[in-house]
XYZ file of C-alpha atoms in Angstrom:
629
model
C -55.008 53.479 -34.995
C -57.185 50.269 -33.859
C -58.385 50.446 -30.829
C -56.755 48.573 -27.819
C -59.604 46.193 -27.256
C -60.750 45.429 -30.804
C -56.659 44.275 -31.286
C -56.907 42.396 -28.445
C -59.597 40.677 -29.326
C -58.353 39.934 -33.375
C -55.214 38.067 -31.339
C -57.679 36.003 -29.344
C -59.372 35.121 -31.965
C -56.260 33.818 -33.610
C -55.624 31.851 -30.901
C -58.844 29.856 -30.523
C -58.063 26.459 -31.827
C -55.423 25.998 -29.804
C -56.374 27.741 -26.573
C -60.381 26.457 -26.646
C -60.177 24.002 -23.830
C -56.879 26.062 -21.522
C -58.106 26.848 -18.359
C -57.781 30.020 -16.608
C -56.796 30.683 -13.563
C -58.744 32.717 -11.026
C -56.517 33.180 -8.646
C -53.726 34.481 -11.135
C -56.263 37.199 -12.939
C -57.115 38.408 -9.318
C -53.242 39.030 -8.268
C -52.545 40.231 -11.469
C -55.620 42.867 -10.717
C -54.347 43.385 -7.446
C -51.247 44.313 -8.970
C -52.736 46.238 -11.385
C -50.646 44.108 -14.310
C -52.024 44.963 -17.440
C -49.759 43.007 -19.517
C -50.391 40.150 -17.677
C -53.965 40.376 -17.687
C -53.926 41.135 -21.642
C -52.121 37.788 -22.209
C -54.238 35.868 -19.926
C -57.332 37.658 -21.920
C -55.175 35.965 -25.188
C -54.871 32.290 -23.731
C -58.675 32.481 -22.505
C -60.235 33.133 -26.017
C -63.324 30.818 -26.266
C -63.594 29.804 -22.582
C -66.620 30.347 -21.303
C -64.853 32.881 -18.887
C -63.131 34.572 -21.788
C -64.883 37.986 -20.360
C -63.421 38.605 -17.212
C -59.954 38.733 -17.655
C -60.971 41.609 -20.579
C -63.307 43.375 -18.502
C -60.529 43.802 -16.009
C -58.564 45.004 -18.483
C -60.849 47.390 -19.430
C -62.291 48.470 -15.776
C -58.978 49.127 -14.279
C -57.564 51.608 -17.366
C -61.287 53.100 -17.924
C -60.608 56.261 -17.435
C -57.890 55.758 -21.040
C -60.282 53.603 -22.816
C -61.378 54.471 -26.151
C -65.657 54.807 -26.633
C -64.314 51.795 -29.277
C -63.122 49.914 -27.091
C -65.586 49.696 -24.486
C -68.473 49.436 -27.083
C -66.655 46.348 -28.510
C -66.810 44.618 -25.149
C -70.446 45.417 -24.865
C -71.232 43.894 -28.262
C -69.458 40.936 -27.699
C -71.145 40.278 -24.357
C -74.412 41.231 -24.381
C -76.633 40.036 -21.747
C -74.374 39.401 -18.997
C -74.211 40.391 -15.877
C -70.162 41.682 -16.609
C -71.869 43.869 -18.954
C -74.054 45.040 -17.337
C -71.686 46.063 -14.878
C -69.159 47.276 -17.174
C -72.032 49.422 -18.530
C -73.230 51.300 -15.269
C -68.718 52.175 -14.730
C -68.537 52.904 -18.300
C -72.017 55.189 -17.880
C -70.787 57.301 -15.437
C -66.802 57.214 -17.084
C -68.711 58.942 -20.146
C -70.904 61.500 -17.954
C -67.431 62.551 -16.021
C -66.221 62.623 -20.262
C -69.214 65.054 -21.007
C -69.865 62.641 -23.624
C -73.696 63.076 -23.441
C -74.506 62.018 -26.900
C -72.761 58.595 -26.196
C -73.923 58.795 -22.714
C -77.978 58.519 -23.989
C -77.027 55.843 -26.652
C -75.786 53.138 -24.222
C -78.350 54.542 -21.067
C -81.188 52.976 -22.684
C -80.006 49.227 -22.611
C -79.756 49.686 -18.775
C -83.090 47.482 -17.102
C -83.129 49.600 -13.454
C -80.792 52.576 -14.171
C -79.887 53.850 -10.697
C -80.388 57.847 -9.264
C -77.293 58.740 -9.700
C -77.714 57.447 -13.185
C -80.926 58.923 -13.758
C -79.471 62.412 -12.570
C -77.079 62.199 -15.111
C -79.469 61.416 -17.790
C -81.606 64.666 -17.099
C -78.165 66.374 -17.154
C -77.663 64.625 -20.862
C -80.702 66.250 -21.734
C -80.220 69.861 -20.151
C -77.121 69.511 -21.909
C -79.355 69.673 -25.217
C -81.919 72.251 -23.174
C -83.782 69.751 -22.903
C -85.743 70.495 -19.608
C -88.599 67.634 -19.722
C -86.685 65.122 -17.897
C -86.137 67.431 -14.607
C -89.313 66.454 -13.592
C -88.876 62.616 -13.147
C -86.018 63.155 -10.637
C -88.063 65.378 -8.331
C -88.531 62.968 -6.096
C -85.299 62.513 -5.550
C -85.159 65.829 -3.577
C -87.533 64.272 -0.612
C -85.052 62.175 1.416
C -83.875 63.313 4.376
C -80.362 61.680 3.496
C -77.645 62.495 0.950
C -77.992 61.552 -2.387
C -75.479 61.233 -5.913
C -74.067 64.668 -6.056
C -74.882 63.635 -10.033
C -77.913 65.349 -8.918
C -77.131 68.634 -7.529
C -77.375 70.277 -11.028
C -80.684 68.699 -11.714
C -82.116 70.242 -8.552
C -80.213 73.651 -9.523
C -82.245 73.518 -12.360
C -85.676 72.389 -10.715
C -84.983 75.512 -8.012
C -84.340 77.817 -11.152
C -87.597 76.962 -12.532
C -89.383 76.900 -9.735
C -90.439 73.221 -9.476
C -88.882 73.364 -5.900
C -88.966 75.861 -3.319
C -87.677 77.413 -0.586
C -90.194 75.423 1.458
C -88.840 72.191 -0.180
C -85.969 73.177 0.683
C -86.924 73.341 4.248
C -88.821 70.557 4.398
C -85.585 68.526 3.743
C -83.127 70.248 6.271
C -86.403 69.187 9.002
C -86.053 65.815 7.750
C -82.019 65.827 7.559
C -82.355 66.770 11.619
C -84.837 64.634 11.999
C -82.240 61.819 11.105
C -79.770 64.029 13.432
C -77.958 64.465 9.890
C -76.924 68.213 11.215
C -73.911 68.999 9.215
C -75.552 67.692 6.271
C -78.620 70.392 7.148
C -76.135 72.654 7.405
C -75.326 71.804 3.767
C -78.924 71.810 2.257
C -78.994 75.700 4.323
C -77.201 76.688 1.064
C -80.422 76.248 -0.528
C -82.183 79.296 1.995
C -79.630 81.565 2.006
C -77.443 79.943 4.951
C -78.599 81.292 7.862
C -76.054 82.119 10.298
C -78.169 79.759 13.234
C -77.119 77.022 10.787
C -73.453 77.615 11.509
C -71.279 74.656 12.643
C -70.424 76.459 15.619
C -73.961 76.850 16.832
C -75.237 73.171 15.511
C -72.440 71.897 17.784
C -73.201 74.225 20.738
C -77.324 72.884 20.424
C -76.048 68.956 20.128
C -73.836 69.768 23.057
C -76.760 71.416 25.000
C -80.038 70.982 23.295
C -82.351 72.261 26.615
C -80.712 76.014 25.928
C -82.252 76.145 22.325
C -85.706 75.376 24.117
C -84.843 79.256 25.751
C -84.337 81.813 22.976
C -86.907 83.355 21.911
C -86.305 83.562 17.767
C -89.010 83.108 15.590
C -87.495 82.520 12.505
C -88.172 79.318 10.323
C -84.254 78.475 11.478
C -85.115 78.662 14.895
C -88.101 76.727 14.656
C -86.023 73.801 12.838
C -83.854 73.866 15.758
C -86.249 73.921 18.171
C -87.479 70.836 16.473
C -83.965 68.997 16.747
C -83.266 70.029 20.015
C -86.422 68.287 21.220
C -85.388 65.066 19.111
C -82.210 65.161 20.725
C -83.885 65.302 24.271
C -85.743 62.704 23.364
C -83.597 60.040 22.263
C -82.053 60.743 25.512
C -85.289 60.973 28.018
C -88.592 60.182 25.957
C -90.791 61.430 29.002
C -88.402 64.692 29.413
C -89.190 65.222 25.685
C -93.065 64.214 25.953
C -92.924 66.830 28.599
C -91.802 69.701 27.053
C -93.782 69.373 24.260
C -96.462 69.834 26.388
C -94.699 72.594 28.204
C -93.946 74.563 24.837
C -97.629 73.911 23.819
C -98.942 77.369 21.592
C -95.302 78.254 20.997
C -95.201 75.405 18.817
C -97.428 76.187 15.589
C -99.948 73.089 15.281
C -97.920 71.676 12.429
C -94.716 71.690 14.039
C -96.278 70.086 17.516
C -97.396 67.007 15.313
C -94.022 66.772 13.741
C -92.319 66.816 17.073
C -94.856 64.218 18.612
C -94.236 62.122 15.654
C -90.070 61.882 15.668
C -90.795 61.304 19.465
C -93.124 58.632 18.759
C -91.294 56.918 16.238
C -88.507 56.533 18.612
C -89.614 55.509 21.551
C -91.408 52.961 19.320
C -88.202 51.431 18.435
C -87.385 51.423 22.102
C -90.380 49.855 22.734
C -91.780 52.466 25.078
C -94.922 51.807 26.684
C -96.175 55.592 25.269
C -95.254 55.498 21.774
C -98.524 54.792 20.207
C -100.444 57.054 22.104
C -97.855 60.223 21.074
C -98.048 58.759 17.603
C -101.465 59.163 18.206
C -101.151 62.879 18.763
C -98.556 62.878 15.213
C -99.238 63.911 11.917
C -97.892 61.125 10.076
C -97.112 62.533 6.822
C -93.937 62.279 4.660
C -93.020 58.892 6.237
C -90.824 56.696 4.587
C -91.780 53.057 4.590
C -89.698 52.062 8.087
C -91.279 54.652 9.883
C -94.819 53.633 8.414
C -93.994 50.130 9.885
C -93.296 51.283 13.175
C -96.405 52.939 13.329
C -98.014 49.596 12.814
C -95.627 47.955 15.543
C -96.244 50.891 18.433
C -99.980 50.151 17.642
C -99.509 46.115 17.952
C -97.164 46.695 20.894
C -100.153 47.891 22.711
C -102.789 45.772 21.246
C -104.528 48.573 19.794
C -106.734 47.331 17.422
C -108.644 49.898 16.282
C -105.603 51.845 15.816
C -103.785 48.662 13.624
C -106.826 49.127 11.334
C -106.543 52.603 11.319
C -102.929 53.381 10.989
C -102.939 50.301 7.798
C -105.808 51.650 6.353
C -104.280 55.068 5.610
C -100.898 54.346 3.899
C -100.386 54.138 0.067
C -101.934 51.502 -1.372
C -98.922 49.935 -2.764
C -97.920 49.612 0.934
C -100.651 48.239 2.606
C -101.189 45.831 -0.095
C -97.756 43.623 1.157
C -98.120 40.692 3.275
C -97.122 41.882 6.063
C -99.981 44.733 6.514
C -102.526 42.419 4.992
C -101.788 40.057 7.566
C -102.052 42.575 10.290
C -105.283 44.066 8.873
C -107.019 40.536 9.356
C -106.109 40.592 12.710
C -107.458 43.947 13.473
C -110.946 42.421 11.776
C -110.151 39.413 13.674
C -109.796 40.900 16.708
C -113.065 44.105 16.584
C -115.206 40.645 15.887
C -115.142 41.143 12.214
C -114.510 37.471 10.778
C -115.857 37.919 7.327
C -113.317 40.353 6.622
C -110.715 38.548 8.357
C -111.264 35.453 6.762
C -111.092 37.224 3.323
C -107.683 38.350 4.249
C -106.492 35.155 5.262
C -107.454 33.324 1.763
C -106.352 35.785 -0.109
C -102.376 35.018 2.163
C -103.057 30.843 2.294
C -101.564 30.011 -0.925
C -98.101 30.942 0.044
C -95.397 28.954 1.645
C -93.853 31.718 3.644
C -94.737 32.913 7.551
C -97.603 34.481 6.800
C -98.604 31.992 3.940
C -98.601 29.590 6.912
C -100.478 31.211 9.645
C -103.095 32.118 7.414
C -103.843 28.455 6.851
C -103.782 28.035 10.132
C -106.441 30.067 11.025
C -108.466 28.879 8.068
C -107.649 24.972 9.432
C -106.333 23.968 5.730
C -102.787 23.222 4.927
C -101.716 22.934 1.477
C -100.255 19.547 0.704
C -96.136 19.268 0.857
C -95.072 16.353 -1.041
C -92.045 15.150 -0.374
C -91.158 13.179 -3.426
C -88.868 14.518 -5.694
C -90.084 16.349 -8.941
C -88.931 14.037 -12.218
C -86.889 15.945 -14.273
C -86.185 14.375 -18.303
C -82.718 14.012 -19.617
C -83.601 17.076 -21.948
C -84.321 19.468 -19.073
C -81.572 18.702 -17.841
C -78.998 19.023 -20.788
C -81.108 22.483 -21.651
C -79.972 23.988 -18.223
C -76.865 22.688 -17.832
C -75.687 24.261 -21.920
C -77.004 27.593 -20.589
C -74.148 30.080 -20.537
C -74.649 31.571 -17.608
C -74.766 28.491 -15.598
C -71.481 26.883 -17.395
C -69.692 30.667 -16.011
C -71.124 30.599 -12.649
C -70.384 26.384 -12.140
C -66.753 27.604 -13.254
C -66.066 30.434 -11.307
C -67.529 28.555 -8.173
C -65.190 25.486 -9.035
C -62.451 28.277 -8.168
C -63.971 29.509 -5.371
C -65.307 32.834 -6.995
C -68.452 32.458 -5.349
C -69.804 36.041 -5.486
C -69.459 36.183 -9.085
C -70.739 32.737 -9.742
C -73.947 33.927 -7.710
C -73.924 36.580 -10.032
C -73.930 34.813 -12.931
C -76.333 31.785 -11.701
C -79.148 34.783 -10.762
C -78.789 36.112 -13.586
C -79.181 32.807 -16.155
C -82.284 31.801 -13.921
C -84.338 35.185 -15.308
C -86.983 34.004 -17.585
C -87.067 30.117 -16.474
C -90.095 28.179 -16.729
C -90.767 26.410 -13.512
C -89.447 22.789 -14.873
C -86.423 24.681 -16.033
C -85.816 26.268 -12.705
C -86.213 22.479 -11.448
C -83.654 21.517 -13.470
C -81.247 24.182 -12.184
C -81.850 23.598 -8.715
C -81.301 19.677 -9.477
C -77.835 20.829 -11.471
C -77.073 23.204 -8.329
C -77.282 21.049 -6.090
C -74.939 18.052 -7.666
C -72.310 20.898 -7.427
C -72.690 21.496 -3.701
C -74.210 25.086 -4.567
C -76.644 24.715 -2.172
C -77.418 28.234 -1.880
C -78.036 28.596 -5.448
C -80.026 25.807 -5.796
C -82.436 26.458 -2.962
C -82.389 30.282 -4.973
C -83.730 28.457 -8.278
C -86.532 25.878 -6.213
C -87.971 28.680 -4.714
C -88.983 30.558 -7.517
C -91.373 28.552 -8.968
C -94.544 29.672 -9.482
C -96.511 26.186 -9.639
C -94.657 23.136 -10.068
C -92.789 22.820 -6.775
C -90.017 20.542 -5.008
C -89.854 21.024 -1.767
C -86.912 18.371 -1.291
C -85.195 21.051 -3.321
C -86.181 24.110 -1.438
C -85.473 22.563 1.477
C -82.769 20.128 1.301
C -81.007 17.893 3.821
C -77.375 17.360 2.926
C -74.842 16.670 5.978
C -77.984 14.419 7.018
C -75.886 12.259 9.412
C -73.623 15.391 10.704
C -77.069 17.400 11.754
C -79.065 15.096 12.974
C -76.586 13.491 15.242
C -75.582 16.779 16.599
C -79.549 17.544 17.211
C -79.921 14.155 19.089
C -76.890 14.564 21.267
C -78.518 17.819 22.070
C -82.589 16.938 22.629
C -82.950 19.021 19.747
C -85.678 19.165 17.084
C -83.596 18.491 13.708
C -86.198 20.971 11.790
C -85.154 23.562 14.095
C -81.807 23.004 13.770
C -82.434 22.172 9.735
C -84.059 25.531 9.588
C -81.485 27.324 11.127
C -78.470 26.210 9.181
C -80.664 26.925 5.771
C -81.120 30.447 6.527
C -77.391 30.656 8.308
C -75.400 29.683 5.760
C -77.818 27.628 2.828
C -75.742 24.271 3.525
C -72.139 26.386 2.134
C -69.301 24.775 5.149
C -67.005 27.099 4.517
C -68.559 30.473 4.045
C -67.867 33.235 6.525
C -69.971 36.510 7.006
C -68.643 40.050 7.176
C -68.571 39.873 11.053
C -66.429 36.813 10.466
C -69.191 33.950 11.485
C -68.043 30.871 10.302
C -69.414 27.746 9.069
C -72.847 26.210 8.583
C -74.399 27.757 11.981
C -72.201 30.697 11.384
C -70.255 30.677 14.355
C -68.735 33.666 15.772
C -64.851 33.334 16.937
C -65.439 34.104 20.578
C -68.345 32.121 20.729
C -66.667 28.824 19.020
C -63.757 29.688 21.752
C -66.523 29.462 24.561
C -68.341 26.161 23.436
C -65.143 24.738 22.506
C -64.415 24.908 26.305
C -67.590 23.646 27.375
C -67.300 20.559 25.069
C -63.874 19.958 26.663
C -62.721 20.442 22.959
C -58.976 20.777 24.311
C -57.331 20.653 20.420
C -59.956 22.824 18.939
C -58.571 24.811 17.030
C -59.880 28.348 14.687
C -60.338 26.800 11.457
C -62.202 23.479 12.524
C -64.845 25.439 13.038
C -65.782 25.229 8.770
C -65.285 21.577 9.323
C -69.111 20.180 9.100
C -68.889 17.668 12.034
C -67.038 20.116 14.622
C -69.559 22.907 13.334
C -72.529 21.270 13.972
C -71.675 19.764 17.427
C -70.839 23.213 18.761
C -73.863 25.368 17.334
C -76.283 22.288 18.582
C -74.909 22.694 22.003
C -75.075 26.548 21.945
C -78.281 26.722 21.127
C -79.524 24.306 23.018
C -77.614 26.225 26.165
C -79.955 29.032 25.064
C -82.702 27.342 24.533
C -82.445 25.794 28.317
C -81.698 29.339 29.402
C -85.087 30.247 27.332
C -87.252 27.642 29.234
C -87.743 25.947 25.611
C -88.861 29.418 24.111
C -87.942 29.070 20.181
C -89.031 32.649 19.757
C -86.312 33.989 21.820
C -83.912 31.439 21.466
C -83.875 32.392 17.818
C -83.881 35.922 17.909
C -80.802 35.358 20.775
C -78.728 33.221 18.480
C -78.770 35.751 15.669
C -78.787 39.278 17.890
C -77.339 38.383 20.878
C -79.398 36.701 24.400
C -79.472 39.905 25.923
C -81.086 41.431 23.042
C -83.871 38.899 23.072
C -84.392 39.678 26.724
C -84.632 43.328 26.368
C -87.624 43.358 23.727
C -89.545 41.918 26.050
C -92.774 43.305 27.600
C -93.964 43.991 31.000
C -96.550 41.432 30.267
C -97.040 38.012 28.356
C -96.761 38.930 25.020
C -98.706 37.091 21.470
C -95.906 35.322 19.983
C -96.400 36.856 16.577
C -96.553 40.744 17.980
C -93.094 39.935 19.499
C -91.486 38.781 16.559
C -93.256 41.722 14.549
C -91.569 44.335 16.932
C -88.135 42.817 16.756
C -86.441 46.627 16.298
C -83.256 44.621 13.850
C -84.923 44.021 10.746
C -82.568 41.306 9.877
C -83.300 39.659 13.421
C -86.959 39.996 12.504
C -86.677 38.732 9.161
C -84.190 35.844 10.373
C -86.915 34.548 13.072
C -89.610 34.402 10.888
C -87.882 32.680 8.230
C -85.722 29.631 10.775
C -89.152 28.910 12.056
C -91.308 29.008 8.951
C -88.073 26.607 7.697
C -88.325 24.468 10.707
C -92.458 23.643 10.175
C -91.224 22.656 6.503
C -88.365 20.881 7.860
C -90.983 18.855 9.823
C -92.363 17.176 7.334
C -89.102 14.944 7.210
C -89.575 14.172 11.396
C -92.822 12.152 12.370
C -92.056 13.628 16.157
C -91.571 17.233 14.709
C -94.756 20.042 14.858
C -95.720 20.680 10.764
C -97.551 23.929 12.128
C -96.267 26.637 12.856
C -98.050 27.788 15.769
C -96.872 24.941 17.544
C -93.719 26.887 17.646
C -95.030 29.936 18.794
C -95.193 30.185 22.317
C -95.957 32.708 24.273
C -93.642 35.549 25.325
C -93.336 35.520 29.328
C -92.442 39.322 30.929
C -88.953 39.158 32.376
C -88.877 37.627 36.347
């Protein structure tokens, strides 16, 4: 019997000359899929033969019967797609379809053409190989064990089998239900107690009773390795409540706490109340041991220390994480001014040339404190004819300028990422220049900035709706880089995209809010869906952040961080005292919030370049932070 894909595909293929240039329709193959048709999407896989979106309607086909497919059927689709980012996606499903099969043999055949298999993946490839007692895999998923969080349950038999041999132990096994509390993960510690024999203090009854009453577990007197865990969590759960109540009894409970677990405990309580931006937090991270940290608490221990302008302790608390760590921007950035700061310019200035030949926040402060800014031209790259054509035949980019055409826009950001690996810098040109003649905005902006040498920096930062944003920045007394720089990291110039949260529009607008400002403006017809429309868009975010920006006294710092997190938010991360613009935005607790400031303003100094009247450097956007009044 031939199997149902490889017939499928012979009747394509019969088709071609007279189905080469039909067009299919996106919006039928995703009702059909909805409606799980698989006749329908079999036929439409027929009449698409030798479009360049011949795949999808067949990998639909195949995805939604998977669990039926023959190993014939899915390896045809593989063959006849390779390097695509469908098939690569087909393989991961089809991957863990065969591990579910038992199929281990074709399992380890088709793992290998994965480029970043993922854990659960990897846990079923050590299972593949205990399947053939093969044991010398177990190791490489070890470190899969050290998370405080849940991971693939595709690995629960590879850490059966590391317990068995002894690779991990009962004290690994603790040292995950600490971290599990630690996270105030307490059913899934109750879980992981499976692992030491489930100890009856680990009952749901009693991890209820302690969550409901944590100050009574501070009272019994058990000095077993449960009760110490849950002496632990009770203090985090004090603490997250009252940091000084916690601080307290740590210092109450003093020798009844072994040394080890007193530095633990001062460590989840410092790590805290540095997100809350408590005034104590470095100096009880101070008093922490600071081991086993993944890389968001390792950052915080570098923000409690800047909160506080420690400097010593900035060098300190940089200079002892992994290398791979400290070697990122960010700390390197830091670590300069630490030097900077203990009157150690040499080593400072090091730092700062090794950052200055980037274009990104730090990239640009660094050349600011060196005095030398790389040139920005503004004058367009010249791209040849040939260039041009060589991008625009690519396969990838023919899929992803269809499936955007019909408003398939994750996929065609799929497919455009994945046609831009392996570029040359004149190639990625090229795309951007292609991208951007399609109103992909987004994806040509993604192409620009991933050159390595050859740059275009009208591409990477592009002006379309020119007379749209800068009117609405005029009416306003707005700086159009601002506003420029705002919009490109909002939305990337795309009118009609809308987030998750249901933001709409280039300044991503939520509903309430467009209700509000549409009042203000006296918009009396507005209605819900003019807020994609580019004019009406524009006018209303201009006026609401300029409204925040008056409530702000001018303060881009916070008027940014308000417009993506909320005003009050921006408020409350404030300090008692005038804070350095740059330790502010480095303690923003939302990492999105503290990515999105940093990028609008490094966006609005290259913005500025367009604007005589508009500051090029960045530090003429940095003011200082004033303490609330």
């Amino acid at each position: 019997m031939r199997p149902l894909l490889s017939t499928l595909i012979l009747s394509s293929n019969l088709l071609l000359s007279a189905s080469a240039f039909a067009s299919l329709d996106l919006d039928a193959l995703r009702e059909a899929v909805r409606a799980r048709d698989l006749p329908r999407i079999a036929q439409m896989s027929e009449a698409s033969s030798g479009e360049p979106l011949e795949m999808y309607p067949q990998y639909y086909w195949l995805n939604l019967q998977i669990k039926q497919i023959s190993e014939e059927d899915a390896n045809a689709f593989l063959t006849r797609f390779p390097n695509t980012p469908l098939a690569n996606r087909f393989r991961e499903d089809w991957l863990k379809e065969l591990a579910a099969r038992q199929s281990w043999a074709s399992f380890e055949r088709e793992y290998g053409k994965l480029d970043s298999p993922s854990v659960e993946l990897q846990c079923f490839k050590s299972q593949a190989a205990l399947a053939r007692n093969d044991s010398s895999t177990l190791s490489s998923n070890k470190s899969f064990w050290f998370t405080g969080k849940p991971v693939a349950s595709a690995c629960n038999p590879v850490f059966d089998a590391l317990f068995k041999s002894g690779a991990l132990t009962n004290n690994d096994a603790w040292w995950r239900i600490r971290q599990a509390l630690a996270g105030d993960r307490a059913d899934f510690a109750r879980q992981l107690s499976a692992r030491v024999d489930s100890p009856v203090e680990f009952s749901a009854k009693n991890l209820a009773a302690l969550k409901n009453a944590p100050e009574k577990q501070l009272s019994k007197q058990g000095n077993s390795r449960a009760d110490r865990e849950l002496q632990l969590y009770a203090l985090e759960l004090i603490g997250r409540k009252n940091p000084d109540q916690a601080a307290r009894l740590i210092e109450e409970l003093g020798d009844q706490l072994s040394v080890e677990d007193q530095r633990f405990a001062w460590q989840q309580l410092g790590l805290f109340a540095a997100r809350r931006h408590h005034p104590s937090a470095s100096i009880w991270l101070g008093k922490a041991t600071l081991n086993d940290l993944e890389e968001e608490d390792q950052a915080w221990l570098l923000r409690s220390a800047l909160r506080a302008e420690d400097w010593p302790a900035v060098e300190q608390r940089i200079n002892v994480l992994p290398k791979e760590t400290r070697e990122k921007k960010t700390y390197r950035y830091w670590l300069a001014r630490a030097y900077e700061a203990q009157n150690k310019p040499a080593e400072a200035r090091a730092i700062y040339v090794s950052l200055s030949d980037g274009f990104d926040y730090y990239g640009l402060l660094s050349q600011e404190k060196l005095g030398t800014m790389l040139e920005e031209s503004r004058a367009p790259y010249t791209l040849n004819k040939d260039e041009m054509k060589q991008v625009a035949a690519l396969p990838g980019v023919i899929r992803a300028l269809r499936l955007n055409q019909q408003g398939w826009r994750v996929e065609a950001n799929r497919e455009w990422n994945f046609a831009m690996q392996g570029l040359s810098d004149t190639q990625l040109l090229a795309a951007a220049e292609l991208a951007q003649k399609n109103k992909m905005f987004d994806r040509s902006i993604y192409s620009a900035e991933r050159t390595k040498s050859i740059h275009d920096f009208t591409l990477r930062y592009p002006r379309p709706y020119q007379a749209d944003i800068e009117l609405a920045a005029k009416t306003q007394d707005l700086d159009p880089a601002w506003v420029y720089g705002l919009i490109r990291q909002e939305s990337r110039f795309i009118s009609d995209i809308r987030s998750s949260a249901n933001a709409a529009g280039l300044m991503q607008l939520m509903p309430d809010t467009a209700k509000w400002v549409a009042g203000k403006m006296k918009f009396s017809d507005f209605k819900p869906s003019d807020v994609t429309d580019v004019e009406i868009n524009t006018q209303m975010g201009a006026y609401y952040l300029a409204y925040w920006a008056n409530n702000f006294n001018g303060n881009a710092i916070l008027t940014t961080a308000g417009y993506n997190a909320g005003p009050g938010n921006a408020r409350k991360w404030r300090s008692a005292a005038e804070m350095d613009p740059t330790i502010y935005i480095e303690t923003i607790p939302f990492s999105e919030t503290r990515d999105y400031v940093k990028k609008v303003l490094t966006n609005a100094s290259h913005y500025a370049h367009y604007y005589p009247n508009s500051p090029t450097q960045l530090n003429q956007r940095l003011q200082a932070v004033q303490p609330p009044q």
